[in-house]
């Protein structure tokens, strides 16, 4: 329980070679089960950047946030962003290819 986020990121990098590249970001969250099995509550622990100077988050431990047996550690690994550049939220409405495909379908229906 006294492992730091930096130590956990080192273990991940040993198992996942893609995570070793400089600029890789690892975001750590704790998922706490809600009572009566109604899902999870999520709280952000911090982030570790590979290939950059250490930050306050690097030294944060699971013990600092009172991590307990039964809770989950969620690690999101995003690749190779320069420092200070963050991915924004997905576009509103989402859909991506689904919306493009719908447009193709509508265009095909008008031709008939």
mmCIF file of N, CA and C in Angstrom:
data_model
loop_
_atom_site.group_PDB
_atom_site.id
_atom_site.type_symbol
_atom_site.label_atom_id
_atom_site.label_comp_id
_atom_site.label_asym_id
_atom_site.label_seq_id
_atom_site.Cartn_x
_atom_site.Cartn_y
_atom_site.Cartn_z
ATOM 1 N N UNK A 1 0.810 -1.203 0.000
ATOM 2 C CA UNK A 1 0.000 0.000 0.000
ATOM 3 C C UNK A 1 0.852 1.266 0.000
ATOM 4 N N UNK A 2 2.160 1.101 0.210
ATOM 5 C CA UNK A 2 2.994 2.295 0.252
ATOM 6 C C UNK A 2 3.686 2.576 -1.081
ATOM 7 N N UNK A 3 3.223 1.962 -2.176
ATOM 8 C CA UNK A 3 3.813 2.181 -3.495
ATOM 9 C C UNK A 3 3.437 3.565 -4.006
ATOM 10 N N UNK A 4 4.415 4.257 -4.582
ATOM 11 C CA UNK A 4 4.151 5.583 -5.157
ATOM 12 C C UNK A 4 3.664 5.427 -6.597
ATOM 13 N N UNK A 5 3.074 6.483 -7.126
ATOM 14 C CA UNK A 5 2.615 6.436 -8.513
ATOM 15 C C UNK A 5 3.798 6.227 -9.460
ATOM 16 N N UNK A 6 4.938 6.805 -9.148
ATOM 17 C CA UNK A 6 6.138 6.613 -9.974
ATOM 18 C C UNK A 6 6.550 5.132 -9.973
ATOM 19 N N UNK A 7 6.518 4.485 -8.801
ATOM 20 C CA UNK A 7 6.874 3.069 -8.721
ATOM 21 C C UNK A 7 5.900 2.200 -9.510
ATOM 22 N N UNK A 8 4.616 2.519 -9.411
ATOM 23 C CA UNK A 8 3.611 1.756 -10.160
ATOM 24 C C UNK A 8 3.825 1.962 -11.659
ATOM 25 N N UNK A 9 4.139 3.195 -12.060
ATOM 26 C CA UNK A 9 4.380 3.454 -13.486
ATOM 27 C C UNK A 9 5.604 2.677 -13.979
ATOM 28 N N UNK A 10 6.612 2.505 -13.131
ATOM 29 C CA UNK A 10 7.796 1.722 -13.523
ATOM 30 C C UNK A 10 7.419 0.256 -13.757
ATOM 31 N N UNK A 11 6.538 -0.285 -12.923
ATOM 32 C CA UNK A 11 6.075 -1.666 -13.112
ATOM 33 C C UNK A 11 5.302 -1.807 -14.425
ATOM 34 N N UNK A 12 4.476 -0.823 -14.715
ATOM 35 C CA UNK A 12 3.706 -0.848 -15.960
ATOM 36 C C UNK A 12 4.649 -0.793 -17.160
ATOM 37 N N UNK A 13 5.664 0.051 -17.087
ATOM 38 C CA UNK A 13 6.617 0.172 -18.200
ATOM 39 C C UNK A 13 7.399 -1.123 -18.416
ATOM 40 N N UNK A 14 7.644 -1.881 -17.358
ATOM 41 C CA UNK A 14 8.317 -3.169 -17.521
ATOM 42 C C UNK A 14 7.459 -4.136 -18.337
ATOM 43 N N UNK A 15 6.146 -4.080 -18.159
ATOM 44 C CA UNK A 15 5.238 -5.021 -18.809
ATOM 45 C C UNK A 15 4.729 -4.528 -20.163
ATOM 46 N N UNK A 16 4.756 -3.222 -20.382
ATOM 47 C CA UNK A 16 4.179 -2.637 -21.598
ATOM 48 C C UNK A 16 5.213 -1.732 -22.269
ATOM 49 N N UNK A 17 5.970 -2.263 -23.222
ATOM 50 C CA UNK A 17 7.046 -1.489 -23.837
ATOM 51 C C UNK A 17 6.586 -0.160 -24.448
ATOM 52 N N UNK A 18 5.362 -0.088 -24.965
ATOM 53 C CA UNK A 18 4.870 1.152 -25.560
ATOM 54 C C UNK A 18 4.808 2.284 -24.545
ATOM 55 N N UNK A 19 4.676 1.936 -23.266
ATOM 56 C CA UNK A 19 4.559 2.956 -22.214
ATOM 57 C C UNK A 19 5.915 3.536 -21.817
ATOM 58 N N UNK A 20 6.981 3.043 -22.408
ATOM 59 C CA UNK A 20 8.331 3.520 -22.055
ATOM 60 C C UNK A 20 8.730 4.774 -22.810
ATOM 61 N N UNK A 21 8.011 5.122 -23.847
ATOM 62 C CA UNK A 21 8.393 6.241 -24.698
ATOM 63 C C UNK A 21 8.243 7.573 -23.970
ATOM 64 N N UNK A 22 9.222 8.461 -24.117
ATOM 65 C CA UNK A 22 9.118 9.785 -23.495
ATOM 66 C C UNK A 22 7.867 10.506 -23.986
ATOM 67 N N UNK A 23 7.226 11.208 -23.088
ATOM 68 C CA UNK A 23 6.005 11.930 -23.419
ATOM 69 C C UNK A 23 4.744 11.155 -23.094
ATOM 70 N N UNK A 24 4.886 9.888 -22.732
ATOM 71 C CA UNK A 24 3.720 9.090 -22.354
ATOM 72 C C UNK A 24 3.184 9.590 -21.017
ATOM 73 N N UNK A 25 1.881 9.672 -20.917
ATOM 74 C CA UNK A 25 1.225 10.136 -19.696
ATOM 75 C C UNK A 25 0.423 8.990 -19.106
ATOM 76 N N UNK A 26 0.549 8.812 -17.798
ATOM 77 C CA UNK A 26 -0.259 7.818 -17.086
ATOM 78 C C UNK A 26 -1.096 8.554 -16.040
ATOM 79 N N UNK A 27 -2.412 8.472 -16.193
ATOM 80 C CA UNK A 27 -3.343 9.071 -15.228
ATOM 81 C C UNK A 27 -3.854 7.980 -14.314
ATOM 82 N N UNK A 28 -3.817 8.241 -13.015
ATOM 83 C CA UNK A 28 -4.219 7.264 -12.007
ATOM 84 C C UNK A 28 -5.489 7.735 -11.300
ATOM 85 N N UNK A 29 -6.474 6.844 -11.230
ATOM 86 C CA UNK A 29 -7.719 7.091 -10.517
ATOM 87 C C UNK A 29 -8.011 5.904 -9.606
ATOM 88 N N UNK A 30 -8.720 6.171 -8.513
ATOM 89 C CA UNK A 30 -9.202 5.102 -7.642
ATOM 90 C C UNK A 30 -10.700 4.983 -7.853
ATOM 91 N N UNK A 31 -11.159 3.755 -8.036
ATOM 92 C CA UNK A 31 -12.590 3.481 -8.163
ATOM 93 C C UNK A 31 -13.041 2.792 -6.883
ATOM 94 N N UNK A 32 -13.971 3.432 -6.185
ATOM 95 C CA UNK A 32 -14.480 2.922 -4.914
ATOM 96 C C UNK A 32 -15.886 2.386 -5.148
ATOM 97 N N UNK A 33 -16.164 1.129 -4.805
ATOM 98 C CA UNK A 33 -17.506 0.575 -5.022
ATOM 99 C C UNK A 33 -18.550 1.327 -4.203
ATOM 100 N N UNK A 34 -19.661 1.614 -4.841
ATOM 101 C CA UNK A 34 -20.794 2.237 -4.152
ATOM 102 C C UNK A 34 -21.529 1.160 -3.364
ATOM 103 N N UNK A 35 -22.208 1.562 -2.305
ATOM 104 C CA UNK A 35 -22.971 0.580 -1.524
ATOM 105 C C UNK A 35 -24.052 -0.099 -2.378
ATOM 106 N N UNK A 36 -24.323 -1.316 -2.082
ATOM 107 C CA UNK A 36 -25.378 -2.109 -2.729
ATOM 108 C C UNK A 36 -25.117 -2.349 -4.212
ATOM 109 N N UNK A 37 -23.843 -2.314 -4.632
ATOM 110 C CA UNK A 37 -23.498 -2.646 -6.012
ATOM 111 C C UNK A 37 -24.015 -1.686 -7.050
ATOM 112 N N UNK A 38 -24.104 -0.404 -6.725
ATOM 113 C CA UNK A 38 -24.653 0.589 -7.657
ATOM 114 C C UNK A 38 -23.561 1.308 -8.447
ATOM 115 N N UNK A 39 -22.494 0.645 -8.759
ATOM 116 C CA UNK A 39 -21.440 1.262 -9.551
ATOM 117 C C UNK A 39 -20.251 1.669 -8.703
ATOM 118 N N UNK A 40 -19.488 2.635 -9.214
ATOM 119 C CA UNK A 40 -18.259 3.070 -8.557
ATOM 120 C C UNK A 40 -18.188 4.586 -8.490
ATOM 121 N N UNK A 41 -17.513 5.066 -7.468
ATOM 122 C CA UNK A 41 -17.196 6.490 -7.355
ATOM 123 C C UNK A 41 -15.722 6.630 -7.729
ATOM 124 N N UNK A 42 -15.405 7.607 -8.550
ATOM 125 C CA UNK A 42 -14.056 7.762 -9.067
ATOM 126 C C UNK A 42 -13.402 9.005 -8.478
ATOM 127 N N UNK A 43 -12.126 8.866 -8.065
ATOM 128 C CA UNK A 43 -11.377 10.048 -7.623
ATOM 129 C C UNK A 43 -9.986 10.008 -8.243
ATOM 130 N N UNK A 44 -9.536 11.149 -8.700
ATOM 131 C CA UNK A 44 -8.256 11.260 -9.403
ATOM 132 C C UNK A 44 -7.115 11.292 -8.397
ATOM 133 N N UNK A 45 -6.092 10.470 -8.639
ATOM 134 C CA UNK A 45 -4.909 10.445 -7.772
ATOM 135 C C UNK A 45 -3.824 11.373 -8.284
ATOM 136 N N UNK A 46 -3.591 11.348 -9.581
ATOM 137 C CA UNK A 46 -2.533 12.152 -10.154
ATOM 138 C C UNK A 46 -2.095 11.590 -11.491
ATOM 139 N N UNK A 47 -1.026 12.189 -12.032
ATOM 140 C CA UNK A 47 -0.503 11.777 -13.326
ATOM 141 C C UNK A 47 1.019 11.694 -13.269
ATOM 142 N N UNK A 48 1.559 10.780 -14.052
ATOM 143 C CA UNK A 48 3.010 10.621 -14.179
ATOM 144 C C UNK A 48 3.344 10.775 -15.653
ATOM 145 N N UNK A 49 4.339 11.600 -15.948
ATOM 146 C CA UNK A 49 4.808 11.810 -17.315
ATOM 147 C C UNK A 49 6.153 11.114 -17.477
ATOM 148 N N UNK A 50 6.251 10.257 -18.464
ATOM 149 C CA UNK A 50 7.486 9.514 -18.699
ATOM 150 C C UNK A 50 8.480 10.418 -19.428
ATOM 151 N N UNK A 51 9.703 10.450 -18.910
ATOM 152 C CA UNK A 51 10.753 11.238 -19.543
ATOM 153 C C UNK A 51 10.796 12.686 -19.109
ATOM 154 N N UNK A 52 10.035 13.050 -18.084
ATOM 155 C CA UNK A 52 10.023 14.424 -17.584
ATOM 156 C C UNK A 52 10.448 14.431 -16.123
ATOM 157 N N UNK A 53 10.782 15.603 -15.645
ATOM 158 C CA UNK A 53 11.169 15.732 -14.240
ATOM 159 C C UNK A 53 10.027 15.262 -13.350
ATOM 160 N N UNK A 54 10.381 14.859 -12.156
ATOM 161 C CA UNK A 54 9.352 14.377 -11.237
ATOM 162 C C UNK A 54 8.449 15.517 -10.789
ATOM 163 N N UNK A 55 7.242 15.155 -10.420
ATOM 164 C CA UNK A 55 6.272 16.133 -9.916
ATOM 165 C C UNK A 55 5.764 15.668 -8.558
ATOM 166 N N UNK A 56 4.906 16.436 -7.971
ATOM 167 C CA UNK A 56 4.321 16.083 -6.672
ATOM 168 C C UNK A 56 3.552 14.766 -6.777
ATOM 169 N N UNK A 57 2.852 14.567 -7.896
ATOM 170 C CA UNK A 57 2.062 13.347 -8.081
ATOM 171 C C UNK A 57 2.935 12.094 -8.079
ATOM 172 N N UNK A 58 4.163 12.200 -8.567
ATOM 173 C CA UNK A 58 5.052 11.034 -8.639
ATOM 174 C C UNK A 58 5.260 10.387 -7.275
ATOM 175 N N UNK A 59 5.318 11.203 -6.246
ATOM 176 C CA UNK A 59 5.613 10.712 -4.897
ATOM 177 C C UNK A 59 4.372 10.316 -4.115
ATOM 178 N N UNK A 60 3.200 10.582 -4.660
ATOM 179 C CA UNK A 60 1.953 10.230 -3.981
ATOM 180 C C UNK A 60 1.829 8.713 -3.876
ATOM 181 N N UNK A 61 1.418 8.230 -2.713
ATOM 182 C CA UNK A 61 1.292 6.781 -2.510
ATOM 183 C C UNK A 61 -0.169 6.374 -2.376
ATOM 184 N N UNK A 62 -0.417 5.082 -2.517
ATOM 185 C CA UNK A 62 -1.772 4.566 -2.308
ATOM 186 C C UNK A 62 -2.194 4.757 -0.861
ATOM 187 N N UNK A 63 -1.238 4.694 0.033
ATOM 188 C CA UNK A 63 -1.525 4.915 1.448
ATOM 189 C C UNK A 63 -1.988 6.357 1.705
ATOM 190 N N UNK A 64 -1.440 7.321 0.951
ATOM 191 C CA UNK A 64 -1.836 8.726 1.094
ATOM 192 C C UNK A 64 -3.332 8.925 0.866
ATOM 193 N N UNK A 65 -3.910 8.128 -0.024
ATOM 194 C CA UNK A 65 -5.335 8.280 -0.339
ATOM 195 C C UNK A 65 -6.180 7.215 0.349
ATOM 196 N N UNK A 66 -5.562 6.501 1.296
ATOM 197 C CA UNK A 66 -6.254 5.480 2.086
ATOM 198 C C UNK A 66 -6.870 4.390 1.198
ATOM 199 N N UNK A 67 -6.091 3.952 0.208
ATOM 200 C CA UNK A 67 -6.510 2.873 -0.684
ATOM 201 C C UNK A 67 -6.772 1.617 0.144
ATOM 202 N N UNK A 68 -7.888 0.942 -0.121
ATOM 203 C CA UNK A 68 -8.272 -0.232 0.654
ATOM 204 C C UNK A 68 -8.518 -1.432 -0.249
ATOM 205 N N UNK A 69 -8.456 -2.614 0.344
ATOM 206 C CA UNK A 69 -8.773 -3.837 -0.370
ATOM 207 C C UNK A 69 -10.217 -3.715 -0.883
ATOM 208 N N UNK A 70 -10.434 -4.095 -2.134
ATOM 209 C CA UNK A 70 -11.762 -4.012 -2.736
ATOM 210 C C UNK A 70 -11.904 -2.811 -3.661
ATOM 211 N N UNK A 71 -11.018 -1.824 -3.525
ATOM 212 C CA UNK A 71 -11.036 -0.680 -4.428
ATOM 213 C C UNK A 71 -10.202 -1.021 -5.656
ATOM 214 N N UNK A 72 -10.446 -0.301 -6.735
ATOM 215 C CA UNK A 72 -9.743 -0.563 -7.990
ATOM 216 C C UNK A 72 -8.842 0.613 -8.346
ATOM 217 N N UNK A 73 -7.709 0.316 -8.950
ATOM 218 C CA UNK A 73 -6.811 1.347 -9.453
ATOM 219 C C UNK A 73 -6.961 1.369 -10.971
ATOM 220 N N UNK A 74 -7.382 2.505 -11.504
ATOM 221 C CA UNK A 74 -7.591 2.682 -12.936
ATOM 222 C C UNK A 74 -6.419 3.494 -13.482
ATOM 223 N N UNK A 75 -5.738 2.966 -14.493
ATOM 224 C CA UNK A 75 -4.602 3.669 -15.093
ATOM 225 C C UNK A 75 -4.914 3.895 -16.568
ATOM 226 N N UNK A 76 -4.974 5.163 -16.964
ATOM 227 C CA UNK A 76 -5.185 5.523 -18.367
ATOM 228 C C UNK A 76 -3.838 5.937 -18.939
ATOM 229 N N UNK A 77 -3.423 5.278 -20.005
ATOM 230 C CA UNK A 77 -2.132 5.564 -20.627
ATOM 231 C C UNK A 77 -2.397 6.240 -21.968
ATOM 232 N N UNK A 78 -1.900 7.463 -22.090
ATOM 233 C CA UNK A 78 -2.041 8.177 -23.358
ATOM 234 C C UNK A 78 -0.656 8.507 -23.873
ATOM 235 N N UNK A 79 -0.531 8.465 -25.172
ATOM 236 C CA UNK A 79 0.805 8.482 -25.728
ATOM 237 C C UNK A 79 1.322 9.803 -26.226
ATOM 238 N N UNK A 80 2.535 10.004 -25.952
ATOM 239 C CA UNK A 80 3.459 10.908 -26.608
ATOM 240 C C UNK A 80 2.937 12.315 -26.863
ATOM 241 N N UNK A 81 2.399 12.963 -25.868
ATOM 242 C CA UNK A 81 1.996 14.354 -25.990
ATOM 243 C C UNK A 81 3.099 15.236 -25.418
ATOM 244 N N UNK A 82 3.403 16.337 -26.076
ATOM 245 C CA UNK A 82 4.414 17.218 -25.512
ATOM 246 C C UNK A 82 3.922 17.821 -24.203
ATOM 247 N N UNK A 83 4.828 18.217 -23.319
ATOM 248 C CA UNK A 83 4.409 18.791 -22.042
ATOM 249 C C UNK A 83 3.518 20.008 -22.259
ATOM 250 N N UNK A 84 2.502 20.132 -21.455
ATOM 251 C CA UNK A 84 1.590 21.272 -21.533
ATOM 252 C C UNK A 84 0.463 21.088 -22.531
ATOM 253 N N UNK A 85 0.507 20.036 -23.339
ATOM 254 C CA UNK A 85 -0.547 19.770 -24.308
ATOM 255 C C UNK A 85 -1.393 18.632 -23.769
ATOM 256 N N UNK A 86 -2.685 18.871 -23.659
ATOM 257 C CA UNK A 86 -3.592 17.862 -23.111
ATOM 258 C C UNK A 86 -4.676 17.573 -24.127
ATOM 259 N N UNK A 87 -5.060 16.325 -24.190
ATOM 260 C CA UNK A 87 -6.186 15.974 -25.051
ATOM 261 C C UNK A 87 -7.448 16.514 -24.427
ATOM 262 N N UNK A 88 -8.252 17.117 -25.229
ATOM 263 C CA UNK A 88 -9.514 17.648 -24.733
ATOM 264 C C UNK A 88 -10.578 16.571 -24.690
ATOM 265 N N UNK A 89 -11.751 16.939 -24.226
ATOM 266 C CA UNK A 89 -12.852 15.971 -24.201
ATOM 267 C C UNK A 89 -13.268 15.619 -25.622
ATOM 268 N N UNK A 90 -13.936 14.484 -25.802
ATOM 269 C CA UNK A 90 -14.391 14.120 -27.144
ATOM 270 C C UNK A 90 -15.390 15.147 -27.662
ATOM 271 N N UNK A 91 -15.536 15.266 -28.977
ATOM 272 C CA UNK A 91 -16.480 16.234 -29.526
ATOM 273 C C UNK A 91 -17.895 15.977 -29.036
ATOM 274 N N UNK A 92 -18.642 17.041 -28.871
ATOM 275 C CA UNK A 92 -20.029 16.899 -28.412
ATOM 276 C C UNK A 92 -20.826 16.094 -29.422
ATOM 277 N N UNK A 93 -21.680 15.261 -28.921
ATOM 278 C CA UNK A 93 -22.504 14.442 -29.789
ATOM 279 C C UNK A 93 -21.848 13.111 -30.111
ATOM 280 N N UNK A 94 -20.531 13.049 -29.915
ATOM 281 C CA UNK A 94 -19.817 11.789 -30.138
ATOM 282 C C UNK A 94 -20.129 11.204 -31.484
ATOM 283 N N UNK A 95 -20.236 9.914 -31.534
ATOM 284 C CA UNK A 95 -20.644 9.254 -32.760
ATOM 285 C C UNK A 95 -19.514 8.942 -33.705
ATOM 286 N N UNK A 96 -18.691 9.931 -34.005
ATOM 287 C CA UNK A 96 -17.565 9.707 -34.895
ATOM 288 C C UNK A 96 -17.989 9.125 -36.224
ATOM 289 N N UNK A 97 -17.599 7.929 -36.517
ATOM 290 C CA UNK A 97 -17.896 7.259 -37.781
ATOM 291 C C UNK A 97 -19.388 7.022 -37.949
ATOM 292 N N UNK A 98 -20.087 6.841 -36.846
ATOM 293 C CA UNK A 98 -21.525 6.591 -36.927
ATOM 294 C C UNK A 98 -22.215 7.752 -37.614
ATOM 295 N N UNK A 99 -21.850 9.007 -37.258
ATOM 296 C CA UNK A 99 -22.462 10.173 -37.871
ATOM 297 C C UNK A 99 -22.074 10.277 -39.342
ATOM 298 N N UNK A 100 -20.827 9.961 -39.655
ATOM 299 C CA UNK A 100 -20.384 10.008 -41.045
ATOM 300 C C UNK A 100 -21.149 8.974 -41.850
ATOM 301 N N UNK A 101 -21.316 7.770 -41.307
ATOM 302 C CA UNK A 101 -22.035 6.712 -42.008
ATOM 303 C C UNK A 101 -23.493 7.090 -42.221
ATOM 304 N N UNK A 102 -24.085 7.778 -41.241
ATOM 305 C CA UNK A 102 -25.472 8.199 -41.372
ATOM 306 C C UNK A 102 -25.598 9.169 -42.539
ATOM 307 N N UNK A 103 -24.621 10.077 -42.679
ATOM 308 C CA UNK A 103 -24.645 11.030 -43.793
ATOM 309 C C UNK A 103 -24.555 10.316 -45.124
ATOM 310 N N UNK A 104 -23.715 9.294 -45.215
ATOM 311 C CA UNK A 104 -23.603 8.512 -46.444
ATOM 312 C C UNK A 104 -24.919 7.810 -46.748
ATOM 313 N N UNK A 105 -25.554 7.286 -45.719
ATOM 314 C CA UNK A 105 -26.820 6.574 -45.891
ATOM 315 C C UNK A 105 -27.905 7.544 -46.366
ATOM 316 N N UNK A 106 -27.952 8.742 -45.767
ATOM 317 C CA UNK A 106 -28.946 9.731 -46.183
ATOM 318 C C UNK A 106 -28.723 10.137 -47.637
ATOM 319 N N UNK A 107 -27.484 10.330 -48.021
ATOM 320 C CA UNK A 107 -27.158 10.713 -49.386
ATOM 321 C C UNK A 107 -27.565 9.600 -50.347
ATOM 322 N N UNK A 108 -27.329 8.340 -49.968
ATOM 323 C CA UNK A 108 -27.723 7.212 -50.824
ATOM 324 C C UNK A 108 -29.229 7.135 -50.980
ATOM 325 N N UNK A 109 -29.988 7.431 -49.911
ATOM 326 C CA UNK A 109 -31.446 7.379 -49.973
ATOM 327 C C UNK A 109 -31.986 8.465 -50.876
ATOM 328 N N UNK A 110 -31.343 9.645 -50.940
ATOM 329 C CA UNK A 110 -31.816 10.740 -51.796
ATOM 330 C C UNK A 110 -31.607 10.400 -53.275
ATOM 331 N N UNK A 111 -30.616 9.593 -53.578
ATOM 332 C CA UNK A 111 -30.348 9.231 -54.976
ATOM 333 C C UNK A 111 -31.414 8.295 -55.519
ATOM 334 N N UNK A 112 -32.085 7.581 -54.660
ATOM 335 C CA UNK A 112 -33.058 6.578 -55.127
ATOM 336 C C UNK A 112 -34.300 7.193 -55.610
#
